[in-house]
Amino acid sequence: MYKLQSNKTLQRRWKTWKKFWTVYKSNRLGVIGIVILVILIVLAITADGLTPYGPPGPDEINLQESGMDPRVWTIPIPFTTIELGPFWNPFSDHPFGTTELGFDVYTLLFFGLRVSLAVAFISGIFVVLLGTIIGVSSAYVGGKVDAVIMRISEVILVIPPLPLLLMLASVPEIGGGTTTWELTAILIVAIYWPVSARLIRGQALSLKERTFVLSAKAAGASTPYIIFKHILPNVFPLMITMMITAMRQAILFEAFLAYLGFSDPLNWSLGFILNTAQAEAAFTRGAWWLMFPPAILIALIGISFAFIGIALDAIVNPRLRKR
Amino acid sequence: MVLLEVNNLKTYFYTRAGIVKAVDDVSFKLEKEQTLGLAGESGCGKTTTCLSIMRMIQPPGKIEGNITYKSKDLGKLSKKEMKDIRGSKISMIFQGAMNALNPVHRVGNQIFEVIKIHEPDVSKEEGYNRVFDVLTSVGIDPERARDYPHQLSGGMQQRALIALSLVSNPDIIMADEPVTALDVIVQSQVLKSVKSLKDRLGLSMIIITHDLSVIAEICDKTAIMYAGKLVEFGENRDIFKEPLHPYTAALLSAFPSLTGPRMELKEIKGAPPDLLTPPSGCRFHPRCPKVMDICKKKNPAYTDSRKDGYVACHLY
Amino acid sequence: MNQDVIIEVTNLVKHFPLKKSLTQTLREQFFYRGKEPIDLKVHAVDKVSFKISAGETFGLVGESGCGKTTVGLLLLKLIEPTSGVINFRNEDISQLSEGEIKTKRKEMQIIFQNPYESLSPRFSVLDTIAEPLRLLKIYNSEDEVVERVKETLKSVGLPQTEDFLDRYPHELSGGMRQRVGVARAYTLNPSFIVADEPVSMLDVSIRVGVLRIMKDLVKKFQTAFLFITHDLALARYMCDRIGVMYLGRIVELGKTEDVINNPLHPYTKALISAVPDPDPEATRTEEIPIVGEIPSGLILPQGCRFNPRCIYAEEKCKETDPDLLEADPTHLVACIRFKEVNNLVKEGEVE
């Protein structure tokens, strides 16, 4: 019976969303980004159904029937033969080839996509959540607490992220034990939260002084009310942009860590496929199918986030909108 | 002698949403040693008019019409010729002094730059002498030429801008809201300087402002604009004492006066129109207290109301 | 008379201390021990006193930086005063905490200057005007809230349709937004309203409408109204009494007509003579010259704050910062030489 915002507001919100989508559609890059992302997500979710083999797990080692077969396959064509790399015969059961141990690359790609996307999304969401909580609280508490938090975030930001990630990952408690994709996500959040915290804190600080906040105070608003009803809704667009950026960074960080071996051996991410490729000296042996597909997928994920981010930027900053 | 003549100036912006008729058929003349006040509220087209004279309108804006400066049609000049005129013969002081001065260069250097652009052969010594001269003439101690803009107060920044526009001895200076952002006392000091400069150097000026009292202080003639159209033009005396156009009258009665009897201010109902879909006929008709049927259909033409003035209203 | 006085301010002071950097604090600890630490503060408001009765509009006039906005915020306890007494209906609220003052908030409201900033972009018209009602839990049902909002919209001359209630600030013009601000301030029927430059960002033709509404509401509800502005002519139109501020102090206080037609303080005189007149033929009175620029609030001039720029200043002006002296029971001046100054002017012997 007693609400703080009327019913109509929710109806209005739906209309705003529709309007937002119409504007968004006009930005071609953004649409491409969303399309790619949606396709990748769908593929990741339906991985079980589309792959001939299950995920690489402790029970299934999907070796080729013939076992390890390092032969160089050739396709006989009159007058020449086309040499394909080892472990790859597009006419066999493994159209995308296999790793040295016989894991089907096609399957690996699907499940790797799933893990990579999971890490990206979870990291992105938590970076923004943590960043918002810390940023807004810091802006409101102010004083020494704010100063301490800012100094900590500065220290984290000063150290280059990739070496920092490595440093954290190699701590025995973290790197030595079982690595799961959740752990990777936690690591990424741990090094990236300062970026979002600082941005959001900046916006919160400037919003705090705006006259509509003073108006609310003059009407008897308490600080929690102001934070939830005035600051957060106005910080929301920044949060969304931040989330997309964080996801884009997360995918790259994850690929970096996995490539160097920091990944769940049972839940291969795309980066870990690359690790396997490197461990098996794929390039020198010409096994390009182990390297390009995962790399392309990683790049596609990154690009889709980047395009979405560009489109969102264009909407938020009207000057970038095309005439 | 007529220095600048604007005839049927039309500046339209061809945007996705439609054609914005920012300036719609505006005509006026500026004579030597005369100060014209271009008055109107925000969005009425006064800044756009001056930008059109300087030919600084970017696409999707297009300028049509005839602007003659010293018998030269500005529309027919090449880019280079226009560049020579801009800043040296016709200069403009933009709104918001704080933004118009480059914060990382010293003030004296910025003024020197202007001389250098138009007279590349001028020697440093001669150039800087002129800088010091012009600073003194606007009331700034030449010592301050070494200061950065943020070290000057608001009033001094505005004067520095005036100095910038004066330094190449232009024939015409156009000032966009030159004193709006200033405090009352500083405002009157700057206006006084402008007045004395005007008299001393025989300048011709166009002052753009929404503040009619500023126009009353320093201008000789006034042109009142509304929604892209020029609705009344004439000598200050005439316009302020006997405003013919209902909008002019309404505008005047909306300014509370400090001296004289405490009068009741009159309201103008409604709001300035959207220039994408302006009202039909006379653009002021929805808000006009003296509206007639014909006002809704036909756009009024200019009628010579009195010596050296005209008005665009169906009442006449 | 005393029952009528809604707000009485006595010797209100607000100083903003400048934060010292870490190195400065360290330096003071280790190198300047024993010496007086340099405590720089901005003297925003210094010993300001005035009162406003019910139904009266009091204008606080001055140039930017004189402290008038700060006074407005102080009276509403949006800023904490450094010292001084603020009496609201004979109760001293200056030392009350946020919690204690919450119930009083429905008696005092504020209208801000910038119509583009004073409304939350995410709140509809209904939500903005209803916010004080909901926060202070005035009504029990949503319907009552909507009814009250519609009533307030009517009193400011805005449509009361469902469609209008759902509009967002970016769909309204500046004048409409400001009216929403006025409506919001009046929803609670406060006895005291502060308006900080309420029309300076509006187009000229729109201003009168908004001002007219404020005047009507003040009359109807007998609100005590503090009108802050830099525009003397506007103050003359709106206010019954005005106080002229300079560098944090009130230098002249009195009935509007008295102060404007017979200014006693040199600053007021200079201010009045500097206002341009929208009449090209008016005899421009000889302008009272005023030297120099407004000094910063950090380092105040010695003695009377106006003395470095005052053409009538003498040695004794540098000794004390004068309080308001009575020229008339209702006309106060903060100038120790005001008698001589005005006689001089009258006889035309301006030095």
GROMACS .gro file of C-alpha atoms in nm, chain B residues 32-302:
model
  271
  355LYS     CA    1   2.991   5.299  -3.958
  356GLU     CA    2   3.043   5.393  -3.592
  357GLN     CA    3   2.708   5.251  -3.504
  358THR     CA    4   2.629   4.993  -3.239
  359LEU     CA    5   2.350   4.752  -3.309
  360GLY     CA    6   2.193   4.544  -3.038
  361LEU     CA    7   2.063   4.203  -3.139
  362ALA     CA    8   1.815   4.110  -2.873
  363GLY     CA    9   1.604   3.806  -2.807
  364GLU     CA   10   1.570   3.508  -2.584
  365SER     CA   11   1.766   3.188  -2.601
  366GLY     CA   12   1.711   2.998  -2.922
  367CYS     CA   13   1.584   3.292  -3.122
  368GLY     CA   14   1.871   3.280  -3.369
  369LYS     CA   15   2.084   3.576  -3.271
  370THR     CA   16   2.408   3.383  -3.228
  371THR     CA   17   2.340   3.190  -3.547
  372THR     CA   18   2.293   3.516  -3.734
  373CYS     CA   19   2.636   3.638  -3.635
  374LEU     CA   20   2.796   3.304  -3.705
  375SER     CA   21   2.636   3.321  -4.049
  376ILE     CA   22   2.789   3.660  -4.110
  377MET     CA   23   3.127   3.516  -4.018
  378ARG     CA   24   3.041   3.216  -4.232
  379MET     CA   25   3.118   2.980  -3.951
  380ILE     CA   26   2.816   2.759  -3.996
  381GLN     CA   27   2.895   2.389  -4.027
  382PRO     CA   28   2.689   2.139  -4.221
  383PRO     CA   29   2.410   2.038  -4.197
  384GLY     CA   30   2.357   2.412  -4.181
  385LYS     CA   31   2.331   2.609  -4.500
  386ILE     CA   32   2.343   2.982  -4.544
  387GLU     CA   33   2.131   3.148  -4.806
  388GLY     CA   34   2.089   3.511  -4.868
  389ASN     CA   35   2.302   3.810  -4.922
  390ILE     CA   36   2.558   3.946  -4.677
  391THR     CA   37   2.751   4.243  -4.802
  392TYR     CA   38   3.048   4.384  -4.620
  393LYS     CA   39   3.184   4.706  -4.765
  394SER     CA   40   3.010   4.619  -5.090
  395LYS     CA   41   3.170   4.275  -5.106
  396ASP     CA   42   2.936   3.980  -5.110
  397LEU     CA   43   3.072   3.756  -4.836
  398GLY     CA   44   2.905   3.454  -4.987
  399LYS     CA   45   3.112   3.483  -5.301
  400LEU     CA   46   3.450   3.506  -5.136
  401SER     CA   47   3.695   3.220  -5.140
  402LYS     CA   48   3.785   3.043  -4.819
  403LYS     CA   49   4.112   3.225  -4.799
  404GLU     CA   50   3.961   3.564  -4.854
  405MET     CA   51   3.703   3.495  -4.587
  406LYS     CA   52   3.978   3.386  -4.350
  407ASP     CA   53   4.152   3.715  -4.403
  408ILE     CA   54   3.843   3.905  -4.310
  409ARG     CA   55   3.755   3.689  -4.014
  410GLY     CA   56   3.932   3.811  -3.708
  411SER     CA   57   4.095   4.105  -3.867
  412LYS     CA   58   3.815   4.299  -4.027
  413ILE     CA   59   3.517   4.140  -3.862
  414SER     CA   60   3.591   3.985  -3.528
  415MET     CA   61   3.373   3.806  -3.282
  416ILE     CA   62   3.382   3.774  -2.906
  417PHE     CA   63   3.221   3.450  -2.807
  418GLN     CA   64   3.001   3.378  -2.515
  419GLY     CA   65   3.162   3.257  -2.198
  420ALA     CA   66   3.503   3.417  -2.160
  421MET     CA   67   3.636   3.130  -1.957
  422ASN     CA   68   3.602   2.898  -2.250
  423ALA     CA   69   3.726   3.128  -2.519
  424LEU     CA   70   4.071   3.176  -2.373
  425ASN     CA   71   4.315   2.890  -2.399
  426PRO     CA   72   4.409   2.800  -2.044
  427VAL     CA   73   4.760   2.682  -2.123
  428HIS     CA   74   4.885   2.989  -2.302
  429ARG     CA   75   4.969   3.322  -2.153
  430VAL     CA   76   4.723   3.594  -2.231
  431GLY     CA   77   4.975   3.818  -2.403
  432ASN     CA   78   5.084   3.537  -2.629
  433GLN     CA   79   4.731   3.461  -2.731
  434ILE     CA   80   4.676   3.818  -2.836
  435PHE     CA   81   5.005   3.819  -3.020
  436GLU     CA   82   4.894   3.505  -3.206
  437VAL     CA   83   4.602   3.692  -3.350
  438ILE     CA   84   4.827   3.962  -3.491
  439LYS     CA   85   5.064   3.703  -3.630
  440ILE     CA   86   4.790   3.517  -3.809
  441HIS     CA   87   4.685   3.814  -4.009
  442GLU     CA   88   5.021   3.986  -4.044
  443PRO     CA   89   5.284   3.717  -4.055
  444ASP     CA   90   5.560   3.966  -4.115
  445VAL     CA   91   5.514   4.167  -3.803
  446SER     CA   92   5.818   4.176  -3.579
  447LYS     CA   93   5.804   4.049  -3.224
  448GLU     CA   94   5.880   4.387  -3.081
  449GLU     CA   95   5.618   4.568  -3.280
  450GLY     CA   96   5.366   4.295  -3.220
  451TYR     CA   97   5.409   4.296  -2.846
  452ASN     CA   98   5.394   4.671  -2.834
  453ARG     CA   99   5.057   4.651  -2.996
  454VAL     CA  100   4.954   4.387  -2.745
  455PHE     CA  101   5.047   4.613  -2.456
  456ASP     CA  102   4.869   4.905  -2.618
  457VAL     CA  103   4.550   4.717  -2.666
  458LEU     CA  104   4.558   4.580  -2.312
  459THR     CA  105   4.591   4.929  -2.173
  460SER     CA  106   4.306   5.047  -2.386
  461VAL     CA  107   4.071   4.790  -2.234
  462GLY     CA  108   4.185   4.871  -1.885
  463ILE     CA  109   4.424   4.586  -1.813
  464ASP     CA  110   4.769   4.658  -1.681
  465PRO     CA  111   5.012   4.546  -1.954
  466GLU     CA  112   5.212   4.364  -1.685
  467ARG     CA  113   4.931   4.111  -1.676
  468ALA     CA  114   5.008   3.997  -2.027
  469ARG     CA  115   5.235   3.739  -1.870
  470ASP     CA  116   4.949   3.587  -1.675
  471TYR     CA  117   4.755   3.278  -1.761
  472PRO     CA  118   4.380   3.314  -1.806
  473HIS     CA  119   4.295   3.150  -1.475
  474GLN     CA  120   4.495   3.412  -1.294
  475LEU     CA  121   4.266   3.682  -1.418
  476SER     CA  122   3.927   3.752  -1.268
  477GLY     CA  123   3.608   3.713  -1.468
  478GLY     CA  124   3.593   4.077  -1.559
  479MET     CA  125   3.952   4.087  -1.671
  480GLN     CA  126   3.908   3.774  -1.879
  481GLN     CA  127   3.623   3.940  -2.059
  482ARG     CA  128   3.833   4.247  -2.121
  483ALA     CA  129   4.115   4.029  -2.245
  484LEU     CA  130   3.874   3.882  -2.496
  485ILE     CA  131   3.776   4.228  -2.604
  486ALA     CA  132   4.143   4.310  -2.645
  487LEU     CA  133   4.185   3.998  -2.855
  488SER     CA  134   3.916   4.112  -3.089
  489LEU     CA  135   4.045   4.468  -3.109
  490VAL     CA  136   4.406   4.401  -3.179
  491SER     CA  137   4.384   4.381  -3.556
  492ASN     CA  138   4.184   4.699  -3.578
  493PRO     CA  139   3.869   4.544  -3.712
  494ASP     CA  140   3.590   4.740  -3.867
  495ILE     CA  141   3.318   4.541  -3.701
  496ILE     CA  142   3.313   4.363  -3.368
  497MET     CA  143   3.038   4.120  -3.282
  498ALA     CA  144   3.007   4.037  -2.913
  499ASP     CA  145   2.793   3.747  -2.798
  500GLU     CA  146   2.656   3.803  -2.447
  501PRO     CA  147   2.968   3.997  -2.346
  502VAL     CA  148   2.861   4.071  -1.991
  503THR     CA  149   2.604   3.811  -1.900
  504ALA     CA  150   2.827   3.598  -1.684
  505LEU     CA  151   2.966   3.889  -1.487
  506ASP     CA  152   2.864   4.039  -1.157
  507VAL     CA  153   2.675   4.363  -1.166
  508ILE     CA  154   2.961   4.592  -1.070
  509VAL     CA  155   3.211   4.428  -1.299
  510GLN     CA  156   2.948   4.432  -1.570
  511SER     CA  157   2.913   4.806  -1.547
  512GLN     CA  158   3.289   4.851  -1.546
  513VAL     CA  159   3.326   4.645  -1.861
  514LEU     CA  160   3.038   4.825  -2.029
  515LYS     CA  161   3.198   5.155  -1.946
  516SER     CA  162   3.525   5.042  -2.103
  517VAL     CA  163   3.340   4.925  -2.410
  518LYS     CA  164   3.161   5.256  -2.439
  519SER     CA  165   3.479   5.457  -2.415
  520LEU     CA  166   3.657   5.231  -2.662
  521LYS     CA  167   3.371   5.267  -2.899
  522ASP     CA  168   3.386   5.642  -2.885
  523ARG     CA  169   3.762   5.661  -2.903
  524LEU     CA  170   3.819   5.417  -3.184
  525GLY     CA  171   3.499   5.476  -3.375
  526LEU     CA  172   3.402   5.112  -3.367
  527SER     CA  173   3.099   4.956  -3.520
  528MET     CA  174   2.959   4.681  -3.306
  529ILE     CA  175   2.688   4.424  -3.291
  530ILE     CA  176   2.602   4.325  -2.936
  531ILE     CA  177   2.406   4.005  -2.890
  532THR     CA  178   2.223   3.976  -2.562
  533HIS     CA  179   1.895   3.893  -2.401
  534ASP     CA  180   1.938   4.172  -2.150
  535LEU     CA  181   1.760   4.478  -2.283
  536SER     CA  182   1.914   4.703  -2.021
  537VAL     CA  183   2.261   4.634  -2.159
  538ILE     CA  184   2.136   4.733  -2.501
  539ALA     CA  185   1.985   5.046  -2.359
  540GLU     CA  186   2.323   5.137  -2.213
  541ILE     CA  187   2.550   5.103  -2.512
  542CYS     CA  188   2.360   5.054  -2.835
  543ASP     CA  189   2.223   5.301  -3.084
  544LYS     CA  190   1.991   5.072  -3.269
  545THR     CA  191   1.819   4.750  -3.176
  546ALA     CA  192   1.694   4.451  -3.367
  547ILE     CA  193   1.457   4.223  -3.181
  548MET     CA  194   1.453   3.860  -3.286
  549TYR     CA  195   1.199   3.592  -3.211
  550ALA     CA  196   1.212   3.230  -3.323
  551GLY     CA  197   1.449   3.301  -3.609
  552LYS     CA  198   1.271   3.606  -3.739
  553LEU     CA  199   1.349   3.971  -3.696
  554VAL     CA  200   1.036   4.130  -3.560
  555GLU     CA  201   1.136   4.488  -3.499
  556PHE     CA  202   1.424   4.711  -3.587
  557GLY     CA  203   1.488   5.072  -3.511
  558GLU     CA  204   1.653   5.341  -3.307
  559ASN     CA  205   1.681   5.264  -2.938
  560ARG     CA  206   1.482   5.563  -2.841
  561ASP     CA  207   1.191   5.455  -3.055
  562ILE     CA  208   1.190   5.094  -2.959
  563PHE     CA  209   1.215   5.149  -2.588
  564LYS     CA  210   0.967   5.432  -2.568
  565GLU     CA  211   0.715   5.314  -2.823
  566PRO     CA  212   0.756   4.949  -2.899
  567LEU     CA  213   0.541   4.859  -3.194
  568HIS     CA  214   0.560   4.482  -3.202
  569PRO     CA  215   0.364   4.310  -2.924
  570TYR     CA  216   0.664   4.090  -2.847
  571THR     CA  217   0.891   4.389  -2.797
  572ALA     CA  218   0.636   4.547  -2.570
  573ALA     CA  219   0.597   4.227  -2.373
  574LEU     CA  220   0.972   4.182  -2.345
  575LEU     CA  221   1.019   4.533  -2.215
  576SER     CA  222   0.750   4.494  -1.956
  577ALA     CA  223   0.912   4.174  -1.834
  578PHE     CA  224   1.219   4.359  -1.709
  579PRO     CA  225   1.177   4.493  -1.359
  580SER     CA  226   1.324   4.837  -1.325
  581LEU     CA  227   1.525   4.971  -1.041
  582THR     CA  228   1.434   5.331  -1.084
  583GLY     CA  229   1.096   5.466  -1.150
  584PRO     CA  230   0.770   5.339  -1.010
  585ARG     CA  231   0.736   4.984  -0.894
  586MET     CA  232   0.536   4.844  -1.178
  587GLU     CA  233   0.348   4.522  -1.224
  588LEU     CA  234   0.536   4.294  -1.457
  589LYS     CA  235   0.337   4.137  -1.733
  590GLU     CA  236   0.361   3.773  -1.818
  591ILE     CA  237   0.393   3.627  -2.166
  592LYS     CA  238   0.195   3.308  -2.176
  593GLY     CA  239   0.339   3.001  -2.337
  594ALA     CA  240   0.697   2.928  -2.431
  595PRO     CA  241   0.929   3.002  -2.725
  596PRO     CA  242   0.841   2.765  -3.009
  597ASP     CA  243   1.025   2.460  -3.132
  598LEU     CA  244   1.210   2.566  -3.445
  599LEU     CA  245   1.147   2.232  -3.613
  600THR     CA  246   0.775   2.293  -3.623
  601PRO     CA  247   0.724   2.662  -3.580
  602PRO     CA  248   0.373   2.801  -3.566
  603SER     CA  249   0.211   2.884  -3.899
  604GLY     CA  250   0.193   3.239  -4.013
  605CYS     CA  251   0.343   3.479  -3.766
  606ARG     CA  252   0.560   3.281  -3.526
  607PHE     CA  253   0.451   3.483  -3.229
  608HIS     CA  254   0.079   3.439  -3.280
  609PRO     CA  255   0.015   3.171  -3.014
  610ARG     CA  256   0.146   3.402  -2.746
  611CYS     CA  257   0.039   3.739  -2.884
  612PRO     CA  258  -0.210   3.939  -2.683
  613LYS     CA  259  -0.321   4.117  -2.996
  614VAL     CA  260  -0.353   3.819  -3.224
  615MET     CA  261  -0.586   3.842  -3.522
  616ASP     CA  262  -0.706   3.583  -3.769
  617ILE     CA  263  -0.461   3.677  -4.038
  618CYS     CA  264  -0.171   3.626  -3.798
  619LYS     CA  265  -0.228   3.253  -3.801
  620LYS     CA  266  -0.213   3.228  -4.174
  621LYS     CA  267   0.030   3.474  -4.316
  622ASN     CA  268   0.379   3.564  -4.211
  623PRO     CA  269   0.389   3.940  -4.178
  624ALA     CA  270   0.613   4.136  -4.412
  625TYR     CA  271   0.831   4.424  -4.308
   0.00000   0.00000   0.00000
